[in-house]
Short mmCIF file of C-alpha atoms in Angstrom, two decimals:
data_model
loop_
_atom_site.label_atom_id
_atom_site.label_comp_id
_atom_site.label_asym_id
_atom_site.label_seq_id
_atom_site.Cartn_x
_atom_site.Cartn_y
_atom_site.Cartn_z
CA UNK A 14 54.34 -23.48 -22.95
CA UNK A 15 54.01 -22.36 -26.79
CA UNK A 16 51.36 -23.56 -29.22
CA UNK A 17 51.59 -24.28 -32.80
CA UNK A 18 49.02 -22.33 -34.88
CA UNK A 19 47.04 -25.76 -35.29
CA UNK A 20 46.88 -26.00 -31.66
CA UNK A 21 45.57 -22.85 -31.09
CA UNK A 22 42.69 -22.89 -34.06
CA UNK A 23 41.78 -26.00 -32.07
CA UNK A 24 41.69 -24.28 -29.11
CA UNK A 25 39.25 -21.55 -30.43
CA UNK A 26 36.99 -23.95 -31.87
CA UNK A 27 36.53 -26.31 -28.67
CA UNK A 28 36.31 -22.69 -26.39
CA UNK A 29 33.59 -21.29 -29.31
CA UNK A 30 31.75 -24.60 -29.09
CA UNK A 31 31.52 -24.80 -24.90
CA UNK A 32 30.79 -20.81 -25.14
CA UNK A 33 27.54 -22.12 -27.60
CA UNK A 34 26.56 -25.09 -25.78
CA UNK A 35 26.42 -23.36 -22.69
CA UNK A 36 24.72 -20.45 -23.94
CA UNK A 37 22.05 -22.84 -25.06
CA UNK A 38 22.01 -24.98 -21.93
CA UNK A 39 21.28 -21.35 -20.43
CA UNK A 40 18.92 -20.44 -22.98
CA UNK A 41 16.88 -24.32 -22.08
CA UNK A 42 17.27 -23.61 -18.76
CA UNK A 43 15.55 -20.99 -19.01
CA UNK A 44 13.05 -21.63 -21.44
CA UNK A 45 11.93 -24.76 -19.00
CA UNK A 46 11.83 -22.90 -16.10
CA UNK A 47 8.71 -23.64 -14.06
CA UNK A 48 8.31 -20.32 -11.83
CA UNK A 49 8.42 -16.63 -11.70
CA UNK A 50 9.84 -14.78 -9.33
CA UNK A 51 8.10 -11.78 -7.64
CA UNK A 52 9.41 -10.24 -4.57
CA UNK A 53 8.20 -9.18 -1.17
CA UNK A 54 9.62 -5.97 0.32
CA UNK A 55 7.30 -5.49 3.09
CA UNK A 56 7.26 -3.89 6.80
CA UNK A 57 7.75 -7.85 8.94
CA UNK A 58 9.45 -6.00 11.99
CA UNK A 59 9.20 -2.53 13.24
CA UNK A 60 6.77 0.46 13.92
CA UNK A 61 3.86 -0.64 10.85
CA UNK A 62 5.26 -4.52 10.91
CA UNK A 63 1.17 -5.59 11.41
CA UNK A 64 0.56 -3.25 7.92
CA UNK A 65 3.40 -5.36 6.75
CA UNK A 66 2.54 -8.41 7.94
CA UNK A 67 -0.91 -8.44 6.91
CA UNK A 68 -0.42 -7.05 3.18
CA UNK A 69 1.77 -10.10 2.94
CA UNK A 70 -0.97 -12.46 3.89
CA UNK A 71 -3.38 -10.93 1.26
CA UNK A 72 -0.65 -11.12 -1.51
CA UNK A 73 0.35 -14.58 -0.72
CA UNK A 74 -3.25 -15.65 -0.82
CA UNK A 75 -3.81 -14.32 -3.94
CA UNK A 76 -0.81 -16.08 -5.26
CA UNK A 77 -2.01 -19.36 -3.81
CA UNK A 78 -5.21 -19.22 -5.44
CA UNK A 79 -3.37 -18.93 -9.20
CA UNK A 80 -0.94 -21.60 -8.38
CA UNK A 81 -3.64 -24.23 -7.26
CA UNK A 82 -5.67 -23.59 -10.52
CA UNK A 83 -2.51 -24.25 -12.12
CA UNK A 84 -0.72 -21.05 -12.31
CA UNK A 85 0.25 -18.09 -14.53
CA UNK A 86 1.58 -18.75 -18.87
CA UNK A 87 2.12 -22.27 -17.42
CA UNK A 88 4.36 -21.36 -14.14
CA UNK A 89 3.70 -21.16 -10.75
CA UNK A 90 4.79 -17.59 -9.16
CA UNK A 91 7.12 -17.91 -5.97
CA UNK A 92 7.72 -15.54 -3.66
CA UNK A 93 10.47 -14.00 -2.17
CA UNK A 94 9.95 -12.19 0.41
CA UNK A 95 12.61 -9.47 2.72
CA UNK A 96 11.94 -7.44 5.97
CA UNK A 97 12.23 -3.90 5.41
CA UNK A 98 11.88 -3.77 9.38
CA UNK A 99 9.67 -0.38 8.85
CA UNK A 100 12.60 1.87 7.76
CA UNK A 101 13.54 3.69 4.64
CA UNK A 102 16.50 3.07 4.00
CA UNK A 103 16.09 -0.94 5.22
CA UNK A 104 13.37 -0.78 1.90
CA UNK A 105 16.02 0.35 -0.14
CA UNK A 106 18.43 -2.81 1.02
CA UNK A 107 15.75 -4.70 0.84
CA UNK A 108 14.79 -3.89 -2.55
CA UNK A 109 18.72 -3.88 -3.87
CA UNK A 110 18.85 -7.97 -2.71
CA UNK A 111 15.41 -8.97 -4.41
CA UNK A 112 16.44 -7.47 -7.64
CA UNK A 113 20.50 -8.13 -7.48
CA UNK A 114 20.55 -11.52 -5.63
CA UNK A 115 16.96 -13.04 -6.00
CA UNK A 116 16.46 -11.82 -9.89
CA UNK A 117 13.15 -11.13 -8.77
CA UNK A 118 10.85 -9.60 -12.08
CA UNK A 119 8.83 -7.46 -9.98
CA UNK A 120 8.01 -6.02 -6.50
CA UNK A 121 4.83 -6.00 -4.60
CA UNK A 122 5.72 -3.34 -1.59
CA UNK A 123 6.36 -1.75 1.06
CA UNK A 124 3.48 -1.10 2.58
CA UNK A 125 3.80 2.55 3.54
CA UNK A 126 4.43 5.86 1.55
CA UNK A 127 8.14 6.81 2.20
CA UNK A 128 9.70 3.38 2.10
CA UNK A 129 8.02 2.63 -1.07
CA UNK A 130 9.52 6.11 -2.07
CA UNK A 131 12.87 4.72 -0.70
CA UNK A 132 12.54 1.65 -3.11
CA UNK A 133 11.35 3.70 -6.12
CA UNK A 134 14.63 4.70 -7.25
CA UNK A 135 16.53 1.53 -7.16
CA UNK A 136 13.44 -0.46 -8.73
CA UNK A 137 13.74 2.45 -11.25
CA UNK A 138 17.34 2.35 -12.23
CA UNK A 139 16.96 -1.61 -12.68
CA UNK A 140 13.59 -1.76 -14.81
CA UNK A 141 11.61 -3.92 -12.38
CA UNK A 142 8.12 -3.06 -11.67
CA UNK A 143 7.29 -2.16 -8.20
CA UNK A 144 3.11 -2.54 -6.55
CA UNK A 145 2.29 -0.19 -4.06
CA UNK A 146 -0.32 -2.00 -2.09
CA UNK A 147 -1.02 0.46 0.75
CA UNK A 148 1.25 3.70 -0.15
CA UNK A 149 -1.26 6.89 -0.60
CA UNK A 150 0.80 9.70 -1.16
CA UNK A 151 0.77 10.96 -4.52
CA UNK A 152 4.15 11.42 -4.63
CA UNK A 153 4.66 7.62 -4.56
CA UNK A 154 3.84 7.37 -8.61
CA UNK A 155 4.62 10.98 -9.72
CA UNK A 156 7.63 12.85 -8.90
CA UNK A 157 7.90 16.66 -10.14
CA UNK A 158 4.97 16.19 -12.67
CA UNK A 159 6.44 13.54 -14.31
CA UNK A 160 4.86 10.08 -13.90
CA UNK A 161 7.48 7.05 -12.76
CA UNK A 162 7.30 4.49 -15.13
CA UNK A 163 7.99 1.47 -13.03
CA UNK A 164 6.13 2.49 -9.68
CA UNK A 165 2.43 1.61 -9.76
CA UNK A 166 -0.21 1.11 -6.92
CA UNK A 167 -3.62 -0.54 -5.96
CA UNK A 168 -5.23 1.35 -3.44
CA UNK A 169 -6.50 5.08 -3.97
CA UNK A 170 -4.74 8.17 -3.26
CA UNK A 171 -4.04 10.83 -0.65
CA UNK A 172 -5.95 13.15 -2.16
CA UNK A 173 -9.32 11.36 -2.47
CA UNK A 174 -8.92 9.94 1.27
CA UNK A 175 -8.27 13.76 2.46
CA UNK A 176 -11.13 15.08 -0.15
CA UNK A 177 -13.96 12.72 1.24
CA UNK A 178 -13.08 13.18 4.99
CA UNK A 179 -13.02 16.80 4.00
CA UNK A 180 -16.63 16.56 2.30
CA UNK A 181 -17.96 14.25 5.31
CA UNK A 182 -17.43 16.25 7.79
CA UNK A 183 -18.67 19.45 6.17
CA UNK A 184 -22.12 17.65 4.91
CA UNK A 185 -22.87 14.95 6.69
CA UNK A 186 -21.66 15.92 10.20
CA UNK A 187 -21.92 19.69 8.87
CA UNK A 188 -18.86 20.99 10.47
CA UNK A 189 -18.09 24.46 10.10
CA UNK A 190 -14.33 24.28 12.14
CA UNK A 191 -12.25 21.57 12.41
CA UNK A 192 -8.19 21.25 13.93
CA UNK A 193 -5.97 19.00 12.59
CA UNK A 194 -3.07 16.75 14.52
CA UNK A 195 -0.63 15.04 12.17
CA UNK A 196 2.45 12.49 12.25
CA UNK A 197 5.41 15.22 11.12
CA UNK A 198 7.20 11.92 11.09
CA UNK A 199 5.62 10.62 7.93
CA UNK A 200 4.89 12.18 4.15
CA UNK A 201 1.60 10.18 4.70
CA UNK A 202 0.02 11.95 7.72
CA UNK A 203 1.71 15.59 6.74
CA UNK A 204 0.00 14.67 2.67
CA UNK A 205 -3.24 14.06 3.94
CA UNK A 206 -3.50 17.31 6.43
CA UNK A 207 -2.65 19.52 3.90
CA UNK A 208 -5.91 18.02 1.14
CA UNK A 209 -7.92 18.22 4.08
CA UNK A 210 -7.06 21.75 4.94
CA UNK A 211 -7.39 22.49 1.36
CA UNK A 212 -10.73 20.79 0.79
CA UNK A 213 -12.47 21.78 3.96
CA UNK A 214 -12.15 25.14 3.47
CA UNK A 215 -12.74 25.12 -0.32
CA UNK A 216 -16.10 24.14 0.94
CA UNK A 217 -16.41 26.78 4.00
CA UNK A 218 -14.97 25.28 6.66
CA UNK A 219 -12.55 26.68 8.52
CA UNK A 220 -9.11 25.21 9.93
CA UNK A 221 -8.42 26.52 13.47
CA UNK A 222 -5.13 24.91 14.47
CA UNK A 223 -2.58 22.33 13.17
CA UNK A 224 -0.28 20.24 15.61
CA UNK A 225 2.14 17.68 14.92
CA UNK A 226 3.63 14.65 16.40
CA UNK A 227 5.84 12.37 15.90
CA UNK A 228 5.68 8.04 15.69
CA UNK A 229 6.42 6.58 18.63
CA UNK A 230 5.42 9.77 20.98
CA UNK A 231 3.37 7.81 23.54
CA UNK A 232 2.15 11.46 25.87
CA UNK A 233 -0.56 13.59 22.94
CA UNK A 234 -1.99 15.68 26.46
CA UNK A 235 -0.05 18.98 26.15
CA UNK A 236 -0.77 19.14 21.98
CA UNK A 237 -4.34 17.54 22.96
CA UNK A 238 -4.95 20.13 25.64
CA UNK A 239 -3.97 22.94 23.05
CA UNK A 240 -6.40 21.34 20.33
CA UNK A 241 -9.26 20.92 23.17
CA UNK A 242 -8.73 25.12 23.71
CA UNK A 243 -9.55 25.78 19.54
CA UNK A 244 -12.96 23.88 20.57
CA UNK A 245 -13.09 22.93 16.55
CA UNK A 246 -16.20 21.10 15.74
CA UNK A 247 -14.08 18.32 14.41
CA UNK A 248 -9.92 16.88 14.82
CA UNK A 249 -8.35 15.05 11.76
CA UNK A 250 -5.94 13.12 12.64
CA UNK A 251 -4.42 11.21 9.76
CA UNK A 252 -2.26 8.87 11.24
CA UNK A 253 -0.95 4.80 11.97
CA UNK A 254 -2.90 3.28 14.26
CA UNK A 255 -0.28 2.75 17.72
CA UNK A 256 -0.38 6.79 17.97
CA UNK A 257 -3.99 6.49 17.05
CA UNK A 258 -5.22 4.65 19.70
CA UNK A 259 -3.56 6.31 22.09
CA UNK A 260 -4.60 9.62 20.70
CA UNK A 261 -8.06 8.52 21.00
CA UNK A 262 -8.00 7.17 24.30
CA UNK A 263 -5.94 10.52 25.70
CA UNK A 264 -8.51 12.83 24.14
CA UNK A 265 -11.60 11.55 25.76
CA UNK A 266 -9.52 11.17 29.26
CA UNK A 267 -8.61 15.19 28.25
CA UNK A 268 -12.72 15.53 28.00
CA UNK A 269 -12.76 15.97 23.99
CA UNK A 270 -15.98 14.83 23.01
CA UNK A 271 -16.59 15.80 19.23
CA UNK A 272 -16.18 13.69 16.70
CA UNK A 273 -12.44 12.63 15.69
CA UNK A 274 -11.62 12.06 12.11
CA UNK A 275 -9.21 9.68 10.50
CA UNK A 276 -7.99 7.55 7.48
CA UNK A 277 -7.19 4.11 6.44
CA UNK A 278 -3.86 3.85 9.14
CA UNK A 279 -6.89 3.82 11.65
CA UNK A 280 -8.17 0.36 10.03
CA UNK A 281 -6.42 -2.08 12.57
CA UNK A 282 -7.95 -3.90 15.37
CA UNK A 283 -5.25 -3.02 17.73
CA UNK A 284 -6.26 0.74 17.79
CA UNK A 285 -9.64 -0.75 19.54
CA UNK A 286 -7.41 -2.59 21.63
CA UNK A 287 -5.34 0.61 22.61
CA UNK A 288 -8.19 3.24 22.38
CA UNK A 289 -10.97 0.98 24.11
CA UNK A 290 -14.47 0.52 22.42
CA UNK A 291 -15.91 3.46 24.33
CA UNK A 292 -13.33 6.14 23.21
CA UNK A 293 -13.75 5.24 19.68
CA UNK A 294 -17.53 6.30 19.42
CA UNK A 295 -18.20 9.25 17.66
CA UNK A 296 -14.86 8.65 15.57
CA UNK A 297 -14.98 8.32 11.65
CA UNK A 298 -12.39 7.13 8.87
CA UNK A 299 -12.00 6.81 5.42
CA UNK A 300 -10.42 3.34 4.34
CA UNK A 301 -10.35 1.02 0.93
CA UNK A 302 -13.34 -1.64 1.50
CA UNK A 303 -15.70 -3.11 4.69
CA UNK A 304 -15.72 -6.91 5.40
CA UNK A 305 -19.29 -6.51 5.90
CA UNK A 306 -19.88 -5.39 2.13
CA UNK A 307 -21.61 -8.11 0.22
CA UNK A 308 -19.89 -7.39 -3.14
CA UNK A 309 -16.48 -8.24 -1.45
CA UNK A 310 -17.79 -11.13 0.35
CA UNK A 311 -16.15 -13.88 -1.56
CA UNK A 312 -12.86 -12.42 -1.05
CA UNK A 313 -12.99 -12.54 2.85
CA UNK A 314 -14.51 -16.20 2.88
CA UNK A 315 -11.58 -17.23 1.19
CA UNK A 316 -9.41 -15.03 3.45
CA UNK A 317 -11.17 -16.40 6.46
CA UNK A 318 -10.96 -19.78 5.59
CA UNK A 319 -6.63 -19.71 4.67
CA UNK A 320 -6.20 -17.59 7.83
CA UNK A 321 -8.55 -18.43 10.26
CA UNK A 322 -9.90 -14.66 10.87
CA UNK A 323 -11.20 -12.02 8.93
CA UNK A 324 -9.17 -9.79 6.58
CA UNK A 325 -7.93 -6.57 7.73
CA UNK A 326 -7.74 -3.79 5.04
CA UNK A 327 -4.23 -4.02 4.62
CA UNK A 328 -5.17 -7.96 3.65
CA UNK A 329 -7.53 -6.60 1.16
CA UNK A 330 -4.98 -4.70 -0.55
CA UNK A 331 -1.88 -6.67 -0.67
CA UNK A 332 -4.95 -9.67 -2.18
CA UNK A 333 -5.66 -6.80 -4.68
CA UNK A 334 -1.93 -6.33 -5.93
CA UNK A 335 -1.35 -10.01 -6.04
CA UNK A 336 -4.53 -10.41 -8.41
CA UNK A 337 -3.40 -6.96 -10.39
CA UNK A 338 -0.06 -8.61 -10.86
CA UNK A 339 -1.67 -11.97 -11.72
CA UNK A 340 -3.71 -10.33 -14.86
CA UNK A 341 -0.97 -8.22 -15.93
CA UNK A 342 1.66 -10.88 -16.54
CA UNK A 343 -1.34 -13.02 -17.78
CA UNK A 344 -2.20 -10.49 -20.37
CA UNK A 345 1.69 -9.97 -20.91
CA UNK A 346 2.32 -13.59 -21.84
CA UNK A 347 5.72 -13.23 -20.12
CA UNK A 348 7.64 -13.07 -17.49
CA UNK A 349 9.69 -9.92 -18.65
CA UNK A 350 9.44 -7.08 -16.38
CA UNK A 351 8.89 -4.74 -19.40
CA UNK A 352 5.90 -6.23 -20.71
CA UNK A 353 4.58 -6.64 -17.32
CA UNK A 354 5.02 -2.60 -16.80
CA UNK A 355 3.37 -1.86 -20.07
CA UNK A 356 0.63 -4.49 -18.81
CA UNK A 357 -0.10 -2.96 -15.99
CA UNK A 358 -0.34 0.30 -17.18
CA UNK A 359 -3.07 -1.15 -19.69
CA UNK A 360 -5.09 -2.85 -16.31
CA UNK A 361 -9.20 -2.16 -16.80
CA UNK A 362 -12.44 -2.87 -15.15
CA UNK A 363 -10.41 -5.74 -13.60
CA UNK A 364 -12.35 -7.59 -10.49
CA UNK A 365 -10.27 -7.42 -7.56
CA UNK A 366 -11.34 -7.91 -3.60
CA UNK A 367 -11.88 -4.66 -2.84
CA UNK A 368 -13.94 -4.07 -6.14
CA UNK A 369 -13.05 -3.33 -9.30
CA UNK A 370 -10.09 -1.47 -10.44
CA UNK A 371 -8.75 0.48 -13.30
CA UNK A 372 -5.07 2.02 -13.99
CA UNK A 373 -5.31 5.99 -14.43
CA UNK A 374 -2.40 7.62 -16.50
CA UNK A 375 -0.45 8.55 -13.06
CA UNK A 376 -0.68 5.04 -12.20
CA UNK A 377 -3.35 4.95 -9.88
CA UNK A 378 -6.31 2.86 -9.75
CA UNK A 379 -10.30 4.17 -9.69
CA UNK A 380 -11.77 2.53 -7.07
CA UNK A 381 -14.15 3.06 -4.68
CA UNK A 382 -13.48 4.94 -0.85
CA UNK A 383 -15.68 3.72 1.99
CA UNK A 384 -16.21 5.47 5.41
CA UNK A 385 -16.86 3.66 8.32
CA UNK A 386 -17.71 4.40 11.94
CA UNK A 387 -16.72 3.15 15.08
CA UNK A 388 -20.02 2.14 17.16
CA UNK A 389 -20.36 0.22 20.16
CA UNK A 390 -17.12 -1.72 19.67
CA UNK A 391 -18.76 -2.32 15.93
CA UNK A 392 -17.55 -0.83 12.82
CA UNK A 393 -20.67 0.32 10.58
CA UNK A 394 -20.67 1.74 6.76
CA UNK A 395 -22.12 5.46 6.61
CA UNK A 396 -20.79 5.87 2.84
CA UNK A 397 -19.32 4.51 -0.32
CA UNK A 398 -18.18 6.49 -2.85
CA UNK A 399 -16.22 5.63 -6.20
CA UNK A 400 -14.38 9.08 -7.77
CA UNK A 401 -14.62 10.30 -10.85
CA UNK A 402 -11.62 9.05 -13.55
CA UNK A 403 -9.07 11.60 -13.77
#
């Protein structure tokens, strides 16, 4: 079919004026949008799926709380959410949908180190801001010295966790030898040996032995046995609470009576439930906040009543990512993942569950460390300590 010139300057001007009309529908479309997107990568299935699970409950609670009071700039936040099932490189799929198919503007998760070190780079290459709510490792917001500029987190560090173990046990249970028995499975548990080594004998201590294990091992007696032989005045075992438990339990059956040492993967009520009350006395672990804390009290009465049960830690700190994301697009007065990054980098003294948090220049938040102790089937507070800003 041919076209006369007339024809075809028609043409142009009725395919210009759809292409403008339409770019302005888009343009009201979006300027009337009622929601913002944030996405959910988190650990529903699996080996950590109640870390998962429960970070998820914490988040969406704190997202609840700012929709009922009317929400964020005007909008209400929605959440997406996708099951990493517990695997790295089911974080990285997970991550690729939220951004590429859900147009999510940022990402609270996973909840442990290496799949939120999975996710990093994809979150990365796209621009979206990713909050680590449980993740520890260092390596999880720096990589070769150089800070990532989309990866941020809201609970404290490797290092600290591994630097007040290391300072409890030398002072306060004045251990002179210790052994340590890590996950070779994860960067978490292998991370946190090596600042406790470090630390412990920086103050005098010595380290007599290191094992390893790996998640899902269910029979610790032969590695135990070897431990039991170093007769250390402490074990350090940084690790996820289902090879926890039954670490525990098979130590005391093995006759290990000293005290055993851990970190916030011990803060689940199923290692109780796997260890038995009885095994766990005379055991000791760092973690982010206790329910039984009067300063965080209001937090787990709110958690309590949505739920039905007290907040577990991992609760705490997906509820303290949901209310760090909260301020930082509030302060951002947009829904644009770069001036939610630059937000969040600018986070101070804000009031969170767990306490009160500010961002440090690697990303990291000051905040308080507590250390609780397994009693009696109880859980009691020995210490609370807030670091130094780096």
């Amino acid at each position: 079919m041919n076209f006369s010139r007339k024809h075809l300057r028609l043409a142009a001007g009725l395919l210009g004026a759809l292409f403008v009309g339409g770019v302005l529908a888009g343009c009201g479309n979006e300027a009337k949008s009622d929601e913002i997107k944030i996405g959910a990568n988190f650990e529903m299935t699996g080996n950590v799926a109640n870390y998962g699970a429960a970070t998820l409950d914490g988040l969406k609670l704190a997202i609840k709380e700012v929709n009922d009071a009317g929400g964020v700039n005007g909008k209400k936040i929605t959440i997406v959410d996708a099951d990493n099932k517990s695997e790295a490189s089911e974080a990285v799929n997970a991550a690729t949908k939220l951004i590429s198919d859900d147009k999510v503007k940022v990402i609270v998760g996973p909840a442990v180190t290496a799949n939120v070190i999975a996710e990093s780079q994809v979150a990365t290459d796209n621009k979206v801001p990713v909050i680590a709510p449980d993740a520890t490792s260092p390596d999880v917001t720096v990589e070769s010295g150089q800070v990532k500029p989309y990866i941020f987190r809201s609970c404290f560090i490797d290092p600290q966790q591994g630097s007040v173990m290391a300072k409890f046990a030398a002072e306060n249970l004045k251990a002179k030898t210790a052994v340590i028995y890590v996950d070779n499975s994860t960067d978490y548990s292998k991370s946190l040996g090596k600042v406790f080594k470090e630390k412990f004998e920086a103050a005098g201590g010595k380290v007599l032995d290191q094992q390893a294990f790996v998640a899902k091992d269910t029979d610790f007696k032969a590695t135990l046995t070897t431990l039991k032989a170093a007769n250390a005045d402490v074990i350090f075992v940084p690790a996820y609470y289902e090879e926890v438990g039954k670490i525990v339990k098979q130590a005391r059956e093995l006759g290990i009576t000293c005290p055993i040492l851990g970190t916030d993967g011990w803060d689940d009520p199923k290692v109780a439930d796997i260890a038995g009350a009885d095994a766990l006395n005379n055991t000791y672990f760092s973690t982010h906040y206790s329910d039984k804390d009067e300063s965080v009290k209001g937090f787990v009465d709110a958690f309590t009543k949505e739920y039905g049960h007290a907040p577990n830690v991992f609760a705490a700190l997906g509820y303290d990512a949901g209310k760090m994301l909260v301020d930082a697009i509030k302060r951002a007065g947009s829904d644009d993942p770069e001036a939610i990054r630059k937000a969040l980098e600018e986070t101070k003294d804000l009031k969170v569950g767990t306490g009160t948090i500010t961002m440090d220049k690697n990303h990291n938040p000051i905040k308080q460390a507590v250390i609780l102790e397994n009693k009696g089937g109880d859980r009691v507070m020995v210490a609370k300590i807030m670091p130094d800003a780096d």
